mmCIF file of C-alpha atoms in Angstrom:
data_model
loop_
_atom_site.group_PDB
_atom_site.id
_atom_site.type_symbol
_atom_site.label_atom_id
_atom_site.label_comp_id
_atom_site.label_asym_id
_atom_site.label_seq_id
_atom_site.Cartn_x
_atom_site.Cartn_y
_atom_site.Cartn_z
ATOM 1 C CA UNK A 1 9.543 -11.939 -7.952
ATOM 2 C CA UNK A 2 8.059 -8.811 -9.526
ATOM 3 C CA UNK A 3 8.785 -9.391 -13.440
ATOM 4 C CA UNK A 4 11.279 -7.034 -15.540
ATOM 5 C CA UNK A 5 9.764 -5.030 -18.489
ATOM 6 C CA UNK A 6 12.317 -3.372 -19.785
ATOM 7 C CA UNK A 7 14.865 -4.816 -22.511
ATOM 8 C CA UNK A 8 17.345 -1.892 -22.315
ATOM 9 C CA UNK A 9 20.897 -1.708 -21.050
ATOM 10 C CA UNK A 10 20.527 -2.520 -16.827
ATOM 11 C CA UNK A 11 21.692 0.036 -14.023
ATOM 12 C CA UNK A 12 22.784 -2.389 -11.155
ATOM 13 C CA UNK A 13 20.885 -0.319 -8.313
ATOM 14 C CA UNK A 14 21.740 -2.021 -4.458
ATOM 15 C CA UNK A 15 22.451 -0.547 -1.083
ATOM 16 C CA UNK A 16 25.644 0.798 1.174
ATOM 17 C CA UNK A 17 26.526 -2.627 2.807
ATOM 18 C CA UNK A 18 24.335 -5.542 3.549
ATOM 19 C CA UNK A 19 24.702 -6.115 7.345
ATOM 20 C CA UNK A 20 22.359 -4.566 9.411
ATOM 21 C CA UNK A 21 20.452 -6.100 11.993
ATOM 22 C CA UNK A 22 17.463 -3.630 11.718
ATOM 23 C CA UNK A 23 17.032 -5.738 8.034
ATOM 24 C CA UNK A 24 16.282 -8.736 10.133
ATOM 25 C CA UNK A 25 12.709 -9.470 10.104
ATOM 26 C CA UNK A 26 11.620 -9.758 13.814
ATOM 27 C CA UNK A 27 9.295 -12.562 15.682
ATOM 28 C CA UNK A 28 5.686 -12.415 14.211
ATOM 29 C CA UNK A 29 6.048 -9.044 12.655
ATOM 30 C CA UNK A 30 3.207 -8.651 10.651
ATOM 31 C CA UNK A 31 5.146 -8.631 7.657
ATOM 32 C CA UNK A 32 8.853 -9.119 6.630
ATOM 33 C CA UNK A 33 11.503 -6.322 6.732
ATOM 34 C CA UNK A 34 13.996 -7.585 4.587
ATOM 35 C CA UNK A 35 15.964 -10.619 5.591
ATOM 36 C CA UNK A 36 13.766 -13.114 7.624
ATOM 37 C CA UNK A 37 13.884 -14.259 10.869
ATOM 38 C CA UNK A 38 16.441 -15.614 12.438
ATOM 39 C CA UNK A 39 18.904 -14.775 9.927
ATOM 40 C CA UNK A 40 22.260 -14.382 11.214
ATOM 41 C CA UNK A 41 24.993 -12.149 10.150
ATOM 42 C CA UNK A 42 27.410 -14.916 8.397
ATOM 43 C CA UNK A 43 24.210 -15.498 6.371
ATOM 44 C CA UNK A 44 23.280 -12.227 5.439
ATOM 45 C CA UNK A 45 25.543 -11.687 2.133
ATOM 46 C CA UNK A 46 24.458 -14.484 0.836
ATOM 47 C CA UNK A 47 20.679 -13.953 1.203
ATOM 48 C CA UNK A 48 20.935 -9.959 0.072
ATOM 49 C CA UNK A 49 22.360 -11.009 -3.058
ATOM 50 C CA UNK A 50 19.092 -13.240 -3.923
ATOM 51 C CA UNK A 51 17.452 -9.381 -3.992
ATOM 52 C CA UNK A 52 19.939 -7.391 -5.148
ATOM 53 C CA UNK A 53 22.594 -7.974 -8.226
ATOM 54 C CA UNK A 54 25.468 -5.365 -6.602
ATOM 55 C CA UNK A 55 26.179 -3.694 -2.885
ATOM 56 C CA UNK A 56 28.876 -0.669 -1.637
ATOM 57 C CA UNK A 57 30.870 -2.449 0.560
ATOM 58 C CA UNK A 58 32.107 0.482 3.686
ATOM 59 C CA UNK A 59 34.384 -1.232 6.146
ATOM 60 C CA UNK A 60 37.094 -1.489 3.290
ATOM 61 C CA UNK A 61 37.023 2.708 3.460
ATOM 62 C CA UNK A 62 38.640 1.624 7.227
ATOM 63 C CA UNK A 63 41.289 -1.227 6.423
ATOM 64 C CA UNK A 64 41.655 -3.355 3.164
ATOM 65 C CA UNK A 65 40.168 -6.788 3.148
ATOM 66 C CA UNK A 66 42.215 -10.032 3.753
ATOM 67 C CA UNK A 67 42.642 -11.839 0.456
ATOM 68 C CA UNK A 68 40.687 -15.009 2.094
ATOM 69 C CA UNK A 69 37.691 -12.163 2.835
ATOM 70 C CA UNK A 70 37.842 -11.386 -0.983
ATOM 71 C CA UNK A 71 37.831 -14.891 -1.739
ATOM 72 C CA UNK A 72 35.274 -15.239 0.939
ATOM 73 C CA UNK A 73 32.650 -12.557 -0.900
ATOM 74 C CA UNK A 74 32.822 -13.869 -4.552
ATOM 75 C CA UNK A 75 32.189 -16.722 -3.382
ATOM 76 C CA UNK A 76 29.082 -16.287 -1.516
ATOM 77 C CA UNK A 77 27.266 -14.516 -4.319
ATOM 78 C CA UNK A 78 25.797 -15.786 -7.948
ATOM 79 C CA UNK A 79 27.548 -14.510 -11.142
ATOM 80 C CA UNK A 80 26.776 -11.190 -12.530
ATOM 81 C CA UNK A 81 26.474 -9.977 -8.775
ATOM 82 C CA UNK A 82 29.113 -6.577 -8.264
ATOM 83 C CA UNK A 83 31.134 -5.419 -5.301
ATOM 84 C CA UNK A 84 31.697 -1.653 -4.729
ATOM 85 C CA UNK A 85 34.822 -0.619 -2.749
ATOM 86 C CA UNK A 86 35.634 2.299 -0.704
ATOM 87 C CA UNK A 87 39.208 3.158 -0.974
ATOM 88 C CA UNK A 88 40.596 3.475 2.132
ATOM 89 C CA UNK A 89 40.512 6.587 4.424
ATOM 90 C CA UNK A 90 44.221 6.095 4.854
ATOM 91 C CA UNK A 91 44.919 7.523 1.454
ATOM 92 C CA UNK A 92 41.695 9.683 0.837
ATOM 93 C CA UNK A 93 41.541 11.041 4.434
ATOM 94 C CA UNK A 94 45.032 10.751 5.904
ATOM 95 C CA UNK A 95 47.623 11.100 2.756
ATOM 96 C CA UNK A 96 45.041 13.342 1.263
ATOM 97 C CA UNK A 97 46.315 11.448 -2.008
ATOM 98 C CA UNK A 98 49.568 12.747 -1.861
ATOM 99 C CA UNK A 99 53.283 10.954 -1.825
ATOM 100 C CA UNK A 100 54.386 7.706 -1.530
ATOM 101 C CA UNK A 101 52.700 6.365 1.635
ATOM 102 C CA UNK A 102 49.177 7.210 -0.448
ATOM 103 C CA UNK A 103 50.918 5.579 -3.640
ATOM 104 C CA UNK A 104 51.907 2.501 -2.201
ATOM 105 C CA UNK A 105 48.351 2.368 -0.180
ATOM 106 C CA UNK A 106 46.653 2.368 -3.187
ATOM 107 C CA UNK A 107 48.653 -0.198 -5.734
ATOM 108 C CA UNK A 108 48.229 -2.664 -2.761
ATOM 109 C CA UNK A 109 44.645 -2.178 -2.380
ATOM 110 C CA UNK A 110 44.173 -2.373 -5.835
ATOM 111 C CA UNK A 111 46.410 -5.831 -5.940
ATOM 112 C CA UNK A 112 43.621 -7.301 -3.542
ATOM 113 C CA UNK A 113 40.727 -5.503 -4.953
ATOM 114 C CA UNK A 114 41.383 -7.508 -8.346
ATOM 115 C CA UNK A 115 41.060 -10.881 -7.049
ATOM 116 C CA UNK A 116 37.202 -10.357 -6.802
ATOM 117 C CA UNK A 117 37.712 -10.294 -10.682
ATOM 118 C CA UNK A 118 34.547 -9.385 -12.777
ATOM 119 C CA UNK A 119 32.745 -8.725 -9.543
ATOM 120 C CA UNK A 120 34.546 -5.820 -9.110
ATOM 121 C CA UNK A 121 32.326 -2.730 -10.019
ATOM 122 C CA UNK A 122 34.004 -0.159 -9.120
ATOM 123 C CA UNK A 123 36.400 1.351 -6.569
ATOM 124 C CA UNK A 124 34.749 4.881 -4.679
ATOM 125 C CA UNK A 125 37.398 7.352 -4.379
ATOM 126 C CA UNK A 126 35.565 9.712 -1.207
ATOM 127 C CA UNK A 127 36.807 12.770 -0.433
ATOM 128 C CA UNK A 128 36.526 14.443 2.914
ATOM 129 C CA UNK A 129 34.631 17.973 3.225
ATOM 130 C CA UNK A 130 38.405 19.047 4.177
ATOM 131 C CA UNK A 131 39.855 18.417 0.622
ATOM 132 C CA UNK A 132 38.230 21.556 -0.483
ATOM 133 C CA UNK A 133 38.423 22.954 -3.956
ATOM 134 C CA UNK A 134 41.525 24.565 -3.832
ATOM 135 C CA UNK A 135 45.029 24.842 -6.531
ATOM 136 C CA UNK A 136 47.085 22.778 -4.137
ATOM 137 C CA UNK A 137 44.487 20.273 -3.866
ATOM 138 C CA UNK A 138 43.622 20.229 -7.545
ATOM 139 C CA UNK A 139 47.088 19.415 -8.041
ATOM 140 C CA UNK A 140 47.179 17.030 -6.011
ATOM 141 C CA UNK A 141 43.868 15.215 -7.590
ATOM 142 C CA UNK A 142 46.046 15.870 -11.363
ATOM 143 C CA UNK A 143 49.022 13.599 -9.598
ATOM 144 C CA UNK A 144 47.112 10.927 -8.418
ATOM 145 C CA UNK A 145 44.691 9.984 -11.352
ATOM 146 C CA UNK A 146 47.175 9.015 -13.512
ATOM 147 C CA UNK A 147 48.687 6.639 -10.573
ATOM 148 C CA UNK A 148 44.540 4.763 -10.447
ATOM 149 C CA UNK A 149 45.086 1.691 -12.775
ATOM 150 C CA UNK A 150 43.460 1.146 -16.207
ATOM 151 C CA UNK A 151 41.681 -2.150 -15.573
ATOM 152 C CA UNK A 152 39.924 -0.641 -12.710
ATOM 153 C CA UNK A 153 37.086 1.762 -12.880
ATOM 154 C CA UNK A 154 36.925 4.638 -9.660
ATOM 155 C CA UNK A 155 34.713 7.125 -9.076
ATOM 156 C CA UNK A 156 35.469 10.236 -7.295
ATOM 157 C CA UNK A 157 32.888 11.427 -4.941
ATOM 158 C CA UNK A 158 33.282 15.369 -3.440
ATOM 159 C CA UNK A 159 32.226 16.752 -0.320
ATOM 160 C CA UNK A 160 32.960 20.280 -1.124
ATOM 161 C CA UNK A 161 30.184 21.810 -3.438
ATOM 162 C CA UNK A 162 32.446 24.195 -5.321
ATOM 163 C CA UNK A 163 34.534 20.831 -6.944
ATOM 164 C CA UNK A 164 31.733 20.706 -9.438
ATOM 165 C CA UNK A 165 32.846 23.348 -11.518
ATOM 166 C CA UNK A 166 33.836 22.279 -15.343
ATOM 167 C CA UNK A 167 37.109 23.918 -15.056
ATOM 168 C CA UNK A 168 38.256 21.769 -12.095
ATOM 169 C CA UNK A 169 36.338 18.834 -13.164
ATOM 170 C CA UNK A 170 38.930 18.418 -16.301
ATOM 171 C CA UNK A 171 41.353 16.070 -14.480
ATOM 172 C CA UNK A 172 38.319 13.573 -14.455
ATOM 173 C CA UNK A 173 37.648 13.597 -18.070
ATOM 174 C CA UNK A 174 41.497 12.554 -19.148
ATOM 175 C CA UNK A 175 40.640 8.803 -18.217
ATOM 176 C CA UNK A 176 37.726 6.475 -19.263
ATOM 177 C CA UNK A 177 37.955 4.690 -16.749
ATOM 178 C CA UNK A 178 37.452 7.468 -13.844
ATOM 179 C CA UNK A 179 34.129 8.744 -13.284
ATOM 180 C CA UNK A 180 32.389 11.876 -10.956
ATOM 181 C CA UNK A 181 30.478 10.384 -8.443
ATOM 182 C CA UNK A 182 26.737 11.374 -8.648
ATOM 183 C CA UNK A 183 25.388 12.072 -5.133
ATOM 184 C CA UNK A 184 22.265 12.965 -3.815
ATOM 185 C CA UNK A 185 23.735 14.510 -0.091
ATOM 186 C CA UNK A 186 22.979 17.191 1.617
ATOM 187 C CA UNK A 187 26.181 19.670 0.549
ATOM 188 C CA UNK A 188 25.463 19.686 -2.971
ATOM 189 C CA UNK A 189 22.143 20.471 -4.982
ATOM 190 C CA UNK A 190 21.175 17.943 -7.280
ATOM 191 C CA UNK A 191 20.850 20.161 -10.237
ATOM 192 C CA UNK A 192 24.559 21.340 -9.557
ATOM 193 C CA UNK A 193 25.936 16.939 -9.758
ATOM 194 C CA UNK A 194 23.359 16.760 -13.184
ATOM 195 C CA UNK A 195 25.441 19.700 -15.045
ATOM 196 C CA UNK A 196 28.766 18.768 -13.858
ATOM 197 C CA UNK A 197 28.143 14.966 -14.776
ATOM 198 C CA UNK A 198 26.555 16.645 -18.314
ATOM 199 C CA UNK A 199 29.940 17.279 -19.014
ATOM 200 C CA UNK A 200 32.035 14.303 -18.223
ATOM 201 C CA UNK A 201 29.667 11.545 -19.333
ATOM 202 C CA UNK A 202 31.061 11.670 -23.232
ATOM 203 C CA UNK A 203 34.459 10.899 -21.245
ATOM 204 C CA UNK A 204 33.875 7.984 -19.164
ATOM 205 C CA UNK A 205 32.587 4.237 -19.979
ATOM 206 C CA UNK A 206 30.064 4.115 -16.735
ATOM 207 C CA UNK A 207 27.921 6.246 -13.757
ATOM 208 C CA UNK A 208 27.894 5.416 -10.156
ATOM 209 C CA UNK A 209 25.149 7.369 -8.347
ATOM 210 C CA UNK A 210 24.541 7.126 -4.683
ATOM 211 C CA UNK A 211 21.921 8.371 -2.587
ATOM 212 C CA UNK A 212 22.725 9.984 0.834
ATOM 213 C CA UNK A 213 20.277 11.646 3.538
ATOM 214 C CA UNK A 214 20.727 13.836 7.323
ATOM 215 C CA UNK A 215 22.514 11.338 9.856
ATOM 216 C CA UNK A 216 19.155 11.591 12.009
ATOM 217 C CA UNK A 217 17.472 8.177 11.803
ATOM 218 C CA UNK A 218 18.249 5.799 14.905
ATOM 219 C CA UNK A 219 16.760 2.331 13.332
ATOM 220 C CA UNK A 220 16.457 1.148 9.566
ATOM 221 C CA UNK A 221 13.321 -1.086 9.627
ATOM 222 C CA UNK A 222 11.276 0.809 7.789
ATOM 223 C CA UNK A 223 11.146 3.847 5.310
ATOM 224 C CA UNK A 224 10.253 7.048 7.383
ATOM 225 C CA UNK A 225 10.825 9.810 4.721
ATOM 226 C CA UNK A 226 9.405 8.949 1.647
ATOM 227 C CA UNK A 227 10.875 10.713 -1.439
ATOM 228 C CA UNK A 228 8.866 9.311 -4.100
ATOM 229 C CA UNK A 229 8.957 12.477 -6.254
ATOM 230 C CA UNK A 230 12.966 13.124 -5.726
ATOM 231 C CA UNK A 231 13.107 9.353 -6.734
ATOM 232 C CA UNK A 232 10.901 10.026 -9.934
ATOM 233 C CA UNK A 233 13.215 12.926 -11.231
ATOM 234 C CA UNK A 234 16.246 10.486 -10.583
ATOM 235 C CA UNK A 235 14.348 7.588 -12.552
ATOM 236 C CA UNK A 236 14.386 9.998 -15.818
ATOM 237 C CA UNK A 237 18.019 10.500 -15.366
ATOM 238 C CA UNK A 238 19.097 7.011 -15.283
ATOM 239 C CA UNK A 239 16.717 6.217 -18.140
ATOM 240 C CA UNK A 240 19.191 8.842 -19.785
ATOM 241 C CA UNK A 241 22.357 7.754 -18.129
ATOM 242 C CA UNK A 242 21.803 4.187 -19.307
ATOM 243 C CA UNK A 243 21.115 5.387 -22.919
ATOM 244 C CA UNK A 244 24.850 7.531 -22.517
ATOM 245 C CA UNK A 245 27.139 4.935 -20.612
ATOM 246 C CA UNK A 246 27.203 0.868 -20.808
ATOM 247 C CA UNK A 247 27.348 0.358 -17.203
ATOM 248 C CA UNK A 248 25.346 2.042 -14.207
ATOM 249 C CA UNK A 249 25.888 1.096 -10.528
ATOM 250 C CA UNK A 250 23.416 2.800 -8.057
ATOM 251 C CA UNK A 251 23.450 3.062 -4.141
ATOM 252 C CA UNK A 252 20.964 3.554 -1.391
ATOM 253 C CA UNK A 253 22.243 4.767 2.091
ATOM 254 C CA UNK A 254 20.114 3.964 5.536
ATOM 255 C CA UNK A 255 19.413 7.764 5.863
ATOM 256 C CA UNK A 256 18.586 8.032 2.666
ATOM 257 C CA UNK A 257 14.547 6.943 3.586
ATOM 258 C CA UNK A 258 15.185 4.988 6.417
ATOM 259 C CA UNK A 259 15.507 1.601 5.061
ATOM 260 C CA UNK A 260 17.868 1.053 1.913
ATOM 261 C CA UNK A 261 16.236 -1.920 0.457
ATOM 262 C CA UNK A 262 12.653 -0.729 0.233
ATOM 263 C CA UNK A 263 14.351 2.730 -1.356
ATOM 264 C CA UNK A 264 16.598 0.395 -4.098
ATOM 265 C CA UNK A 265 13.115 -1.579 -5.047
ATOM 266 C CA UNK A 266 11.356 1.130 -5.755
ATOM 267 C CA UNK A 267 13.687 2.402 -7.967
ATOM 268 C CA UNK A 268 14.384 -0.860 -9.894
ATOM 269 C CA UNK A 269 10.201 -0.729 -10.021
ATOM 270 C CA UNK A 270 10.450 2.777 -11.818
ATOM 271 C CA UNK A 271 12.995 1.313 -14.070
ATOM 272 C CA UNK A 272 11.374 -1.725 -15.014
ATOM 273 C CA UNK A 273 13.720 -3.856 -13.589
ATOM 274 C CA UNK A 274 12.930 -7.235 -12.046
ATOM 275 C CA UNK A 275 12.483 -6.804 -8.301
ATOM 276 C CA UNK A 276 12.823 -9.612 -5.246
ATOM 277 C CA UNK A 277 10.640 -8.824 -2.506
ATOM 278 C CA UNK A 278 10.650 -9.783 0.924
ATOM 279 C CA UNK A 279 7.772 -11.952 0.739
ATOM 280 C CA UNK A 280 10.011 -13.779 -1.825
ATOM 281 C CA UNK A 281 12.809 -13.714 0.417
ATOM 282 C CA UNK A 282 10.677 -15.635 3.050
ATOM 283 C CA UNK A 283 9.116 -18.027 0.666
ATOM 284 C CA UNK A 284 12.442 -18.981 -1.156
ATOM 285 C CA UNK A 285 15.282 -21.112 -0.005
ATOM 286 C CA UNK A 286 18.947 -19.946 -0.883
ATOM 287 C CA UNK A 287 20.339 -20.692 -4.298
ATOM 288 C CA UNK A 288 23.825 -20.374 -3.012
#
């Protein structure tokens, strides 16, 4: 294990999901992937979270989890370790947050979302391209904050560039516990998320930043477009962010790079944050 260095505030920096079989190091590779040979999929939670201290968890953006799958996840990973949850598409997507079919959707995904306790992070509210920046949907954003629960935090991501605006950004800033989604994606500049999140940071009590790329890459084994200096500028803005807000959870997509885990290590690296390698993962047996 790569040693931490710095004593300040941590951002919990992991990846979108954990099961991928392209992690899985293959027969007499030359050197590990990430997980190492032979793992299996039942096994693979439990081994990511010896690396990483938090994951995005996507299939619960398609159906909410089983109680007994909650259950299940806490109790396959150490304490401290943090669970990010889609909302489901049924109220983001199909209900477009509006009415009581959205409103009920939500309070029981919320019920079940609370038994993972403190290792819930946060709940990612992800709006379609569709749910453009318009006064009927900006109304219908107004009606459904207030419904998101107070012991919960959410963080509303945007697919439509012209959301980050201040004057429609206001809804976001009337509840601590609601945040704007920082994204590095393809429909929005990264300069334009950075002064629209300048704005709302006095308002909310934590940052949730993930990291997107083109839907072009076929396998994940390996990184195949380094960003080292796009990584660099977003290293000085967490250093900031973490100096602003008391809790930071950060996300790596697949397409990001090409392989999530190696793009999450070197940023923990860049923030002085202790880092698990592969190697360790090979040499170490599970603590849980």
């Amino acid at each position: 294990m790569e040693s931490q260095t710095n004593s300040r505030p941590r951002v919990q920096v992991g990846c979108q999901g954990w099961n991928y079989e392209d992690w899985v190091t293959p027969p007499a590779a030359a050197r590990p992937v990430f997980y190492p040979n032979g793992t299996r999929a039942e096994h693979m939670l439990d081994t990511y979270a010896r690396a990483f201290d938090t994951v995005e968890v996507d299939s619960t953006f398609y159906a909410a989890p089983s109680d007994a799958t909650y259950d299940a996840w806490a109790r396959r990973v150490p304490e401290g370790f943090t669970f990010a949850l889609k909302l489901p598409q049924k109220i983001t997507h199909e209900e477009s947050l509006r009415g009581s079919v959205a409103a009920a959707a939500l309070e029981e995904f919320c019920r079940g979302a609370r038994r993972l306790k403190e290792k819930l992070a946060a709940v990612l509210v992800q709006l379609p391209p569709q749910f453009e920046a318009t006064r009927e949907n900006l109304r219908a954003l107004s009606e459904f904050l207030p419904l998101l629960p107070e012991d919960i935090r959410f963080a509303v991501e945007f697919r439509d560039p012209f959301w980050f605006e201040d004057e429609l950004l206001v809804p976001l800033s009337l509840k601590r516990n609601v945040s704007l989604a920082l994204v590095e994606g393809p429909w929005v500049t990264r300069e334009r998320v950075w002064r629209a999140a300048a704005t709302l940071l006095d308002a909310t009590d934590f940052a949730y930043v993930r990291w997107m790329g083109e839907r072009d890459l076929t396998r994940f084994d390996e990184v195949v477009r380094p960003r080292d200096l796009n990584l660099d500028k977003w290293a000085a803005a967490l250093e900031r962010l973490r100096a602003r807000v008391p809790a930071v959870f950060a996300y790596f997509s697949n397409y990001y790079e090409g392989h999530a885990p190696a793009s999450a290590n070197r940023l923990k690296r860049l923030l002085g944050e202790a880092v698990v390698t592969p190697e360790d993962l090979e040499d170490q047996p599970s603590l849980f």
